[in-house]
Amino acid sequence: MVSRVTNQMLTRTLLSNLSMNLSKMDKLQNQMATGRKYAHISDDPSALIYGQAARNKLGRLSHFQKSVETSQSWLTQAEAGVMELQKVVGAVYEELVSAGGPKTDDDKKNVAMIVYQLRDHFVDTLNASYGDRFVYSGYNTPGDFAADRDPMIKPFTLDASGNILFNGFNVSQFDGMPSELINNNFAGLTPAQALTKINDLGVGAKFDDFITSKGLNPNDMVLSDPNDPLSPMIEQREFMAGELAKMHNLMNDVVSLDVGPGITMPITLNGLDLIFFTTTDNEGNSIVRNAYDLLSEVYVAINGDVATGTDPLGADELTKLIRLVQDSQNHLLVKCAEIGGRQRRLELLEARYEQDALNYESMRSDAEDADMAEVIMYLKMAETVYQSALSAGARIIQPTLMDFLR
């Protein structure tokens, strides 16, 4: 039995179908306008969670990419400074070789003045800055170690005696120390602990000899803190051990950045690591020399010292200094190579992060982005269906009862 179909039933069915077609068109138009597949999480929760995870990874990756970019800038500045230091030492080497030849006293004085200017430029280069930060002073900007110091004072300065200071700390006092004292870390130790470690390393006798070479007596009692008259008295060797620990605290201070998950890289060098280099003394013992003090020694060797009545050294004595200058030059070349290795590593990280960014962006796009060609095709189809539905409905609903009676 065929049921009776009324005009109201046709109208209701037509309006329902038109509403469905409009709903499809609305969804497609929204995808086309926003470029996203889904307007609500409920549309496809798993896909949107997958896309959000990709977004989080892209955010973290962007942070590391910026860190790599900053690190490359710092290392470029640090490398330029180290190369300049190496050129300064190389120029001193050339002048030293020249002074060892047949020169008049006036010629040697001229050479000595060149060395003097190069030595001062060596200090100026150690005070190189990047933006408002000193390149070779780590996080410890000038003024951190003494409240009464002017914050504008550069990290490397000279005292009245010609000693080189690093953030107010006398670095020259350790020129010529046994190499074991710099190859082992004494940072964070008290004077007593540092002295115990020196003895445990088996260099206690060398340490005492080093103190004696400075014109001091290891057994003399001195204040543990020269600035505090109420501080306890300790032996000179323990005091110097404490000074050694302070120097290592300064040497370990290097600016570092996180350039990857769990990857922290120093983005510059510490100035003390540049001026101290390992060499051998006349007896073949491994010692550490201070490059600045060595340049001062070269200047005095060529020019002499009026204050102490020291005459310029002869060619044979100057030749001994040539080896030390070469060792300093080679040390700076090693530091250049170290910076180059870090830069190469950053380049590899940068390339990997670029590829990761493409992969994560592809993951996010697959989960969230609409295929515009497909959306346009389906939208045209929906428009055609909607227009056809309107046309068919107009033909069916148009006749009325009066039209039928006529």
CSV table of C-alpha atoms in Angstrom, one decimal:
chain,number,residue,atom,x,y,z
A,1,MET,CA,0.0,0.0,0.0
A,2,VAL,CA,1.4,3.3,-1.1
A,3,SER,CA,1.1,6.0,1.5
A,4,ARG,CA,-0.1,9.5,0.6
A,5,VAL,CA,2.6,12.1,0.0
A,6,THR,CA,1.4,15.6,0.9
A,7,ASN,CA,2.8,19.0,0.0
A,8,GLN,CA,3.8,19.6,3.6
A,9,MET,CA,5.9,16.4,3.5
A,10,LEU,CA,7.7,17.5,0.4
A,11,THR,CA,8.3,20.9,1.8
A,12,ARG,CA,9.7,19.5,5.1
A,13,THR,CA,12.0,17.1,3.2
A,14,LEU,CA,13.2,19.8,0.9
A,15,LEU,CA,14.0,22.2,3.8
A,16,SER,CA,15.8,19.3,5.7
A,17,ASN,CA,17.9,18.6,2.6
A,18,LEU,CA,18.7,22.2,2.0
A,19,SER,CA,19.8,22.6,5.7
A,20,MET,CA,22.1,19.6,5.3
A,21,ASN,CA,23.6,21.0,2.1
A,22,LEU,CA,24.1,24.4,3.8
A,23,SER,CA,25.8,22.7,6.7
A,24,LYS,CA,28.3,21.0,4.4
A,25,MET,CA,28.9,24.3,2.6
A,26,ASP,CA,29.5,26.1,5.9
A,27,LYS,CA,32.1,23.5,6.9
A,28,LEU,CA,33.9,23.7,3.6
A,29,GLN,CA,33.8,27.5,3.5
A,30,ASN,CA,35.2,27.6,7.1
A,31,GLN,CA,38.1,25.3,6.0
A,32,MET,CA,38.7,27.5,3.0
A,33,ALA,CA,38.7,30.7,5.1
A,34,THR,CA,40.9,29.4,8.0
A,35,GLY,CA,43.0,26.9,6.2
A,36,ARG,CA,42.3,24.4,9.0
A,37,LYS,CA,40.6,21.0,8.7
A,38,TYR,CA,38.8,21.1,12.0
A,39,ALA,CA,37.1,24.0,13.8
A,40,HIS,CA,36.5,22.1,17.1
A,41,ILE,CA,38.5,19.6,19.0
A,42,SER,CA,35.5,17.2,18.9
A,43,ASP,CA,35.8,17.1,15.1
A,44,ASP,CA,38.9,14.9,15.4
A,45,PRO,CA,40.5,14.8,18.9
A,46,SER,CA,43.4,12.4,18.0
A,47,ALA,CA,44.5,14.5,15.0
A,48,LEU,CA,44.4,17.8,16.9
A,49,ILE,CA,46.4,16.3,19.8
A,50,TYR,CA,48.9,15.1,17.3
A,51,GLY,CA,49.1,18.6,15.8
A,52,GLN,CA,49.4,20.3,19.2
A,53,ALA,CA,52.3,18.0,20.1
A,54,ALA,CA,54.0,19.1,16.9
A,55,ARG,CA,53.4,22.7,17.8
A,56,ASN,CA,55.0,22.2,21.2
A,57,LYS,CA,58.1,20.6,19.6
A,58,LEU,CA,58.3,23.5,17.2
A,59,GLY,CA,58.3,26.0,20.1
A,60,ARG,CA,61.1,24.2,21.9
A,61,LEU,CA,63.0,23.9,18.7
A,62,SER,CA,62.7,27.6,18.0
A,63,HIS,CA,64.3,28.3,21.5
A,64,PHE,CA,67.3,26.1,20.7
A,65,GLN,CA,67.6,27.6,17.2
A,66,LYS,CA,67.9,31.1,18.8
A,67,SER,CA,70.4,29.8,21.3
A,68,VAL,CA,72.5,28.3,18.5
A,69,GLU,CA,72.4,31.6,16.6
A,70,THR,CA,73.4,33.6,19.7
A,71,SER,CA,76.2,31.1,20.4
A,72,GLN,CA,77.6,31.4,16.9
A,73,SER,CA,77.7,35.2,17.2
A,74,TRP,CA,79.6,34.9,20.5
A,75,LEU,CA,82.0,32.4,19.2
A,76,THR,CA,82.7,34.5,16.1
A,77,GLN,CA,83.6,37.4,18.3
A,78,ALA,CA,85.7,35.2,20.6
A,79,GLU,CA,87.5,33.7,17.6
A,80,ALA,CA,88.3,37.2,16.2
A,81,GLY,CA,89.8,38.2,19.6
A,82,VAL,CA,91.9,35.1,19.9
A,83,MET,CA,93.2,35.5,16.4
A,84,GLU,CA,94.1,39.1,17.2
A,85,LEU,CA,96.0,37.9,20.3
A,86,GLN,CA,97.8,35.4,18.2
A,87,LYS,CA,98.8,38.0,15.7
A,88,VAL,CA,100.1,40.2,18.6
A,89,VAL,CA,102.2,37.4,20.0
A,90,GLY,CA,103.4,36.6,16.4
A,91,ALA,CA,104.4,40.2,15.9
A,92,VAL,CA,106.4,40.2,19.2
A,93,TYR,CA,108.1,37.0,18.0
A,94,GLU,CA,109.2,38.7,14.8
A,95,GLU,CA,110.5,41.8,16.7
A,96,LEU,CA,112.3,39.5,19.2
A,97,VAL,CA,114.0,37.7,16.3
A,98,SER,CA,114.9,41.0,14.8
A,99,ALA,CA,116.4,42.3,18.1
A,100,GLY,CA,118.6,39.3,18.3
A,101,GLY,CA,120.4,40.3,15.1
A,102,PRO,CA,123.0,43.0,14.6
A,103,LYS,CA,121.2,46.0,16.0
A,104,THR,CA,122.5,49.2,17.5
A,105,ASP,CA,121.2,50.4,20.9
A,106,ASP,CA,118.9,52.9,19.3
A,107,ASP,CA,117.5,50.2,17.0
A,108,LYS,CA,116.8,47.9,20.0
A,109,LYS,CA,115.1,50.8,21.8
A,110,ASN,CA,112.8,51.2,18.8
A,111,VAL,CA,112.1,47.5,18.8
A,112,ALA,CA,111.4,47.6,22.5
A,113,MET,CA,108.9,50.4,22.0
A,114,ILE,CA,107.1,48.3,19.4
A,115,VAL,CA,106.9,45.4,21.9
A,116,TYR,CA,105.7,47.8,24.6
A,117,GLN,CA,102.8,48.9,22.4
A,118,LEU,CA,102.0,45.3,21.4
A,119,ARG,CA,101.9,44.3,25.0
A,120,ASP,CA,99.4,47.0,25.8
A,121,HIS,CA,97.3,46.0,22.8
A,122,PHE,CA,97.4,42.5,24.1
A,123,VAL,CA,95.6,43.7,27.3
A,124,ASP,CA,93.1,45.8,25.2
A,125,THR,CA,92.2,42.7,23.2
A,126,LEU,CA,91.6,40.7,26.4
A,127,ASN,CA,89.1,43.4,27.3
A,128,ALA,CA,87.1,43.0,24.0
A,129,SER,CA,83.4,43.3,24.4
A,130,TYR,CA,80.3,42.0,22.6
A,131,GLY,CA,77.4,44.4,23.0
A,132,ASP,CA,77.5,45.4,26.7
A,133,ARG,CA,79.3,42.3,27.8
A,134,PHE,CA,83.0,41.5,28.0
A,135,VAL,CA,83.9,38.5,25.9
A,136,TYR,CA,86.5,36.9,28.1
A,137,SER,CA,85.3,37.7,31.6
A,138,GLY,CA,82.5,35.1,31.9
A,139,TYR,CA,79.4,36.0,33.9
A,140,ASN,CA,81.6,38.0,36.4
A,141,THR,CA,81.4,41.5,35.1
A,142,PRO,CA,83.8,44.0,36.8
A,143,GLY,CA,82.6,45.0,40.2
A,144,ASP,CA,81.4,41.6,41.3
A,145,PHE,CA,84.3,40.9,43.6
A,146,ALA,CA,84.7,44.2,45.4
A,147,ALA,CA,81.8,46.5,46.4
A,148,ASP,CA,84.0,49.7,46.1
A,149,ARG,CA,85.1,48.9,42.5
A,150,ASP,CA,83.9,51.0,39.6
A,151,PRO,CA,81.5,48.9,37.5
A,152,MET,CA,83.0,50.5,34.4
A,153,ILE,CA,86.5,49.1,35.1
A,154,LYS,CA,87.6,46.6,32.5
A,155,PRO,CA,88.2,43.0,33.6
A,156,PHE,CA,91.9,43.0,32.8
A,157,THR,CA,93.8,45.9,34.4
A,158,LEU,CA,97.3,46.6,35.7
A,159,ASP,CA,98.4,47.6,39.2
A,160,ALA,CA,101.1,50.0,40.2
A,161,SER,CA,103.7,47.2,40.1
A,162,GLY,CA,102.8,46.2,36.5
A,163,ASN,CA,101.0,43.0,37.6
A,164,ILE,CA,98.1,42.0,35.5
A,165,LEU,CA,94.8,41.8,37.4
A,166,PHE,CA,91.6,39.9,36.4
A,167,ASN,CA,88.6,41.5,38.0
A,168,GLY,CA,90.8,42.8,40.7
A,169,PHE,CA,92.7,39.5,41.3
A,170,ASN,CA,96.5,39.4,40.9
A,171,VAL,CA,97.1,36.9,38.2
A,172,SER,CA,100.8,37.6,37.8
A,173,GLN,CA,101.6,36.0,41.2
A,174,PHE,CA,101.1,32.6,39.6
A,175,ASP,CA,103.5,33.1,36.6
A,176,GLY,CA,105.9,30.2,36.5
A,177,MET,CA,103.8,27.8,38.7
A,178,PRO,CA,104.1,24.1,38.2
A,179,SER,CA,101.8,22.9,35.4
A,180,GLU,CA,100.0,20.5,37.8
A,181,LEU,CA,98.5,23.5,39.6
A,182,ILE,CA,96.6,24.5,36.5
A,183,ASN,CA,95.8,21.1,35.0
A,184,ASN,CA,93.9,20.1,38.1
A,185,ASN,CA,90.8,21.9,39.3
A,186,PHE,CA,91.0,23.7,42.7
A,187,ALA,CA,87.7,25.7,42.3
A,188,GLY,CA,85.5,25.8,45.4
A,189,LEU,CA,88.2,24.6,47.8
A,190,THR,CA,89.2,26.3,51.1
A,191,PRO,CA,92.9,27.2,51.5
A,192,ALA,CA,93.4,24.2,53.7
A,193,GLN,CA,91.6,21.9,51.3
A,194,ALA,CA,93.6,23.3,48.3
A,195,LEU,CA,96.9,22.7,50.1
A,196,THR,CA,95.9,19.1,51.0
A,197,LYS,CA,95.1,18.5,47.3
A,198,ILE,CA,98.4,19.9,46.3
A,199,ASN,CA,100.2,17.5,48.7
A,200,ASP,CA,98.0,14.6,47.5
A,201,LEU,CA,99.1,15.4,43.9
A,202,GLY,CA,102.7,15.0,45.0
A,203,VAL,CA,103.7,18.6,44.1
A,204,GLY,CA,104.0,20.0,47.6
A,205,ALA,CA,107.8,20.4,47.2
A,206,LYS,CA,107.4,22.1,43.8
A,207,PHE,CA,104.8,24.4,45.3
A,208,ASP,CA,107.2,25.4,48.0
A,209,ASP,CA,109.9,26.0,45.5
A,210,PHE,CA,107.6,28.1,43.4
A,211,ILE,CA,106.7,30.2,46.5
A,212,THR,CA,110.4,30.6,47.3
A,213,SER,CA,111.1,31.7,43.7
A,214,LYS,CA,108.7,34.6,44.3
A,215,GLY,CA,110.8,35.9,47.2
A,216,LEU,CA,108.5,34.5,49.8
A,217,ASN,CA,109.0,32.0,52.7
A,218,PRO,CA,106.5,29.1,52.7
A,219,ASN,CA,106.7,28.9,56.5
A,220,ASP,CA,106.0,32.6,57.1
A,221,MET,CA,102.7,33.3,58.9
A,222,VAL,CA,100.4,35.7,57.1
A,223,LEU,CA,96.8,36.9,57.4
A,224,SER,CA,94.4,34.5,55.7
A,225,ASP,CA,92.6,37.7,54.5
A,226,PRO,CA,95.0,40.6,54.0
A,227,ASN,CA,92.0,43.0,54.1
A,228,ASP,CA,90.8,41.8,57.5
A,229,PRO,CA,93.2,42.5,60.4
A,230,LEU,CA,91.2,40.1,62.6
A,231,SER,CA,91.5,37.2,60.2
A,232,PRO,CA,93.5,34.1,61.5
A,233,MET,CA,97.2,33.7,60.7
A,234,ILE,CA,98.1,30.9,58.3
A,235,GLU,CA,101.3,29.8,56.6
A,236,GLN,CA,102.3,31.4,53.3
A,237,ARG,CA,101.9,28.1,51.5
A,238,GLU,CA,98.3,27.8,52.7
A,239,PHE,CA,97.6,31.4,51.8
A,240,MET,CA,98.9,30.8,48.2
A,241,ALA,CA,96.9,27.6,48.0
A,242,GLY,CA,93.8,29.7,48.8
A,243,GLU,CA,94.8,32.2,46.1
A,244,LEU,CA,95.1,29.3,43.7
A,245,ALA,CA,91.6,28.2,44.5
A,246,LYS,CA,90.3,31.7,43.9
A,247,MET,CA,92.0,31.8,40.5
A,248,HIS,CA,90.4,28.5,39.5
A,249,ASN,CA,87.1,29.9,40.5
A,250,LEU,CA,87.7,32.7,38.0
A,251,MET,CA,89.0,30.4,35.3
A,252,ASN,CA,85.9,28.2,35.5
A,253,ASP,CA,83.6,31.2,34.9
A,254,VAL,CA,82.6,30.9,31.2
A,255,VAL,CA,79.4,32.0,29.5
A,256,SER,CA,77.4,28.9,28.5
A,257,LEU,CA,74.1,28.4,26.7
A,258,ASP,CA,71.7,25.5,26.3
A,259,VAL,CA,72.0,24.6,22.6
A,260,GLY,CA,69.9,21.4,22.7
A,261,PRO,CA,68.1,19.1,25.1
A,262,GLY,CA,70.7,18.4,27.8
A,263,ILE,CA,73.4,20.1,25.7
A,264,THR,CA,75.2,23.0,27.4
A,265,MET,CA,78.1,24.6,25.4
A,266,PRO,CA,80.6,27.3,26.4
A,267,ILE,CA,80.1,30.1,23.9
A,268,THR,CA,83.4,31.9,24.7
A,269,LEU,CA,86.7,31.4,26.5
A,270,ASN,CA,87.9,32.6,29.8
A,271,GLY,CA,90.6,35.2,29.6
A,272,LEU,CA,92.9,33.4,32.1
A,273,ASP,CA,92.7,30.3,29.9
A,274,LEU,CA,94.1,32.4,27.1
A,275,ILE,CA,97.0,34.1,28.9
A,276,PHE,CA,98.3,31.0,30.8
A,277,PHE,CA,100.2,28.5,28.7
A,278,THR,CA,102.3,25.4,29.5
A,279,THR,CA,106.0,25.3,28.7
A,280,THR,CA,109.2,24.0,30.2
A,281,ASP,CA,111.8,25.9,32.3
A,282,ASN,CA,115.6,25.6,31.8
A,283,GLU,CA,115.7,22.4,33.9
A,284,GLY,CA,113.0,20.8,31.8
A,285,ASN,CA,110.2,21.1,34.4
A,286,SER,CA,106.7,21.7,33.1
A,287,ILE,CA,105.6,25.1,34.2
A,288,VAL,CA,102.9,27.6,33.4
A,289,ARG,CA,103.7,31.1,32.1
A,290,ASN,CA,101.6,34.2,31.9
A,291,ALA,CA,101.6,35.6,28.3
A,292,TYR,CA,101.4,39.2,29.5
A,293,ASP,CA,104.3,38.8,32.0
A,294,LEU,CA,106.3,37.1,29.2
A,295,LEU,CA,105.7,40.1,26.9
A,296,SER,CA,106.8,42.4,29.7
A,297,GLU,CA,109.9,40.2,30.1
A,298,VAL,CA,110.6,40.5,26.4
A,299,TYR,CA,110.4,44.3,26.6
A,300,VAL,CA,112.8,44.5,29.5
A,301,ALA,CA,115.1,42.0,27.8
A,302,ILE,CA,115.4,44.2,24.7
A,303,ASN,CA,115.2,47.6,26.4
A,304,GLY,CA,116.7,47.0,29.8
A,305,ASP,CA,115.2,48.4,33.0
A,306,VAL,CA,116.5,51.8,34.2
A,307,ALA,CA,114.8,51.4,37.6
A,308,THR,CA,116.6,48.3,38.5
A,309,GLY,CA,119.7,49.0,36.5
A,310,THR,CA,119.2,46.0,34.2
A,311,ASP,CA,121.0,46.1,30.9
A,312,PRO,CA,119.5,44.7,27.7
A,313,LEU,CA,120.1,41.0,27.2
A,314,GLY,CA,122.4,39.6,24.6
A,315,ALA,CA,121.5,37.5,21.5
A,316,ASP,CA,121.9,34.2,23.4
A,317,GLU,CA,119.6,35.2,26.2
A,318,LEU,CA,117.0,36.6,23.7
A,319,THR,CA,117.0,33.3,21.9
A,320,LYS,CA,115.8,31.6,25.0
A,321,LEU,CA,112.7,33.9,25.1
A,322,ILE,CA,111.9,33.0,21.5
A,323,ARG,CA,110.9,29.5,22.5
A,324,LEU,CA,108.6,30.8,25.2
A,325,VAL,CA,106.9,33.3,22.8
A,326,GLN,CA,106.4,30.4,20.3
A,327,ASP,CA,104.8,28.3,23.0
A,328,SER,CA,102.4,31.1,23.8
A,329,GLN,CA,101.6,31.5,20.1
A,330,ASN,CA,101.0,27.8,19.7
A,331,HIS,CA,98.7,27.9,22.8
A,332,LEU,CA,96.6,30.6,21.2
A,333,LEU,CA,96.4,28.6,17.9
A,334,VAL,CA,95.1,25.6,19.9
A,335,LYS,CA,92.4,27.8,21.4
A,336,CYS,CA,91.5,29.0,17.9
A,337,ALA,CA,91.1,25.3,16.9
A,338,GLU,CA,88.9,24.7,20.0
A,339,ILE,CA,86.6,27.6,19.0
A,340,GLY,CA,86.5,26.2,15.5
A,341,GLY,CA,85.4,22.8,16.8
A,342,ARG,CA,82.6,24.4,18.7
A,343,GLN,CA,81.5,26.4,15.7
A,344,ARG,CA,81.5,23.2,13.6
A,345,ARG,CA,79.4,21.5,16.2
A,346,LEU,CA,76.9,24.4,16.2
A,347,GLU,CA,76.7,24.2,12.4
A,348,LEU,CA,75.8,20.6,12.6
A,349,LEU,CA,73.2,21.4,15.3
A,350,GLU,CA,71.8,24.2,13.1
A,351,ALA,CA,71.4,21.9,10.1
A,352,ARG,CA,69.7,19.2,12.2
A,353,TYR,CA,67.3,21.7,13.8
A,354,GLU,CA,66.4,23.0,10.3
A,355,GLN,CA,65.5,19.5,9.2
A,356,ASP,CA,63.7,18.8,12.5
A,357,ALA,CA,61.7,22.0,11.9
A,358,LEU,CA,60.6,20.8,8.5
A,359,ASN,CA,59.6,17.4,9.9
A,360,TYR,CA,57.6,18.9,12.7
A,361,GLU,CA,56.0,21.5,10.5
A,362,SER,CA,55.0,18.6,8.1
A,363,MET,CA,53.5,16.7,11.1
A,364,ARG,CA,51.5,19.7,12.2
A,365,SER,CA,50.3,20.5,8.6
A,366,ASP,CA,49.2,16.9,8.1
A,367,ALA,CA,47.1,17.0,11.3
A,368,GLU,CA,45.7,20.5,11.0
A,369,ASP,CA,46.0,22.1,7.6
A,370,ALA,CA,43.3,21.6,5.0
A,371,ASP,CA,44.1,20.5,1.4
A,372,MET,CA,42.9,23.7,-0.4
A,373,ALA,CA,42.6,22.0,-3.8
A,374,GLU,CA,40.4,19.3,-2.3
A,375,VAL,CA,38.3,21.8,-0.3
A,376,ILE,CA,37.7,24.0,-3.4
A,377,MET,CA,36.6,20.9,-5.4
A,378,TYR,CA,34.2,19.7,-2.7
A,379,LEU,CA,32.9,23.3,-2.2
A,380,LYS,CA,32.0,23.5,-5.9
A,381,MET,CA,30.3,20.2,-5.7
A,382,ALA,CA,28.3,21.3,-2.7
A,383,GLU,CA,27.3,24.5,-4.4
A,384,THR,CA,26.2,22.6,-7.4
A,385,VAL,CA,24.1,20.2,-5.3
A,386,TYR,CA,22.6,23.1,-3.3
A,387,GLN,CA,21.7,25.0,-6.5
A,388,SER,CA,20.1,21.8,-7.9
A,389,ALA,CA,18.2,21.3,-4.7
A,390,LEU,CA,16.8,24.8,-4.9
A,391,SER,CA,15.8,24.4,-8.5
A,392,ALA,CA,14.1,21.1,-7.9
A,393,GLY,CA,12.3,22.4,-4.9
A,394,ALA,CA,11.1,25.4,-6.8
A,395,ARG,CA,9.5,23.2,-9.4
A,396,ILE,CA,7.8,20.9,-6.8
A,397,ILE,CA,6.5,23.6,-4.3
A,398,GLN,CA,5.5,26.2,-7.0
A,399,PRO,CA,2.1,24.6,-7.9
A,400,THR,CA,-0.8,25.6,-5.5
A,401,LEU,CA,-4.3,24.2,-5.0
A,402,MET,CA,-5.8,27.0,-7.2
A,403,ASP,CA,-3.3,26.1,-10.0
A,404,PHE,CA,-4.6,22.4,-9.7
A,405,LEU,CA,-8.3,23.4,-9.8
A,406,ARG,CA,-7.7,25.5,-12.9
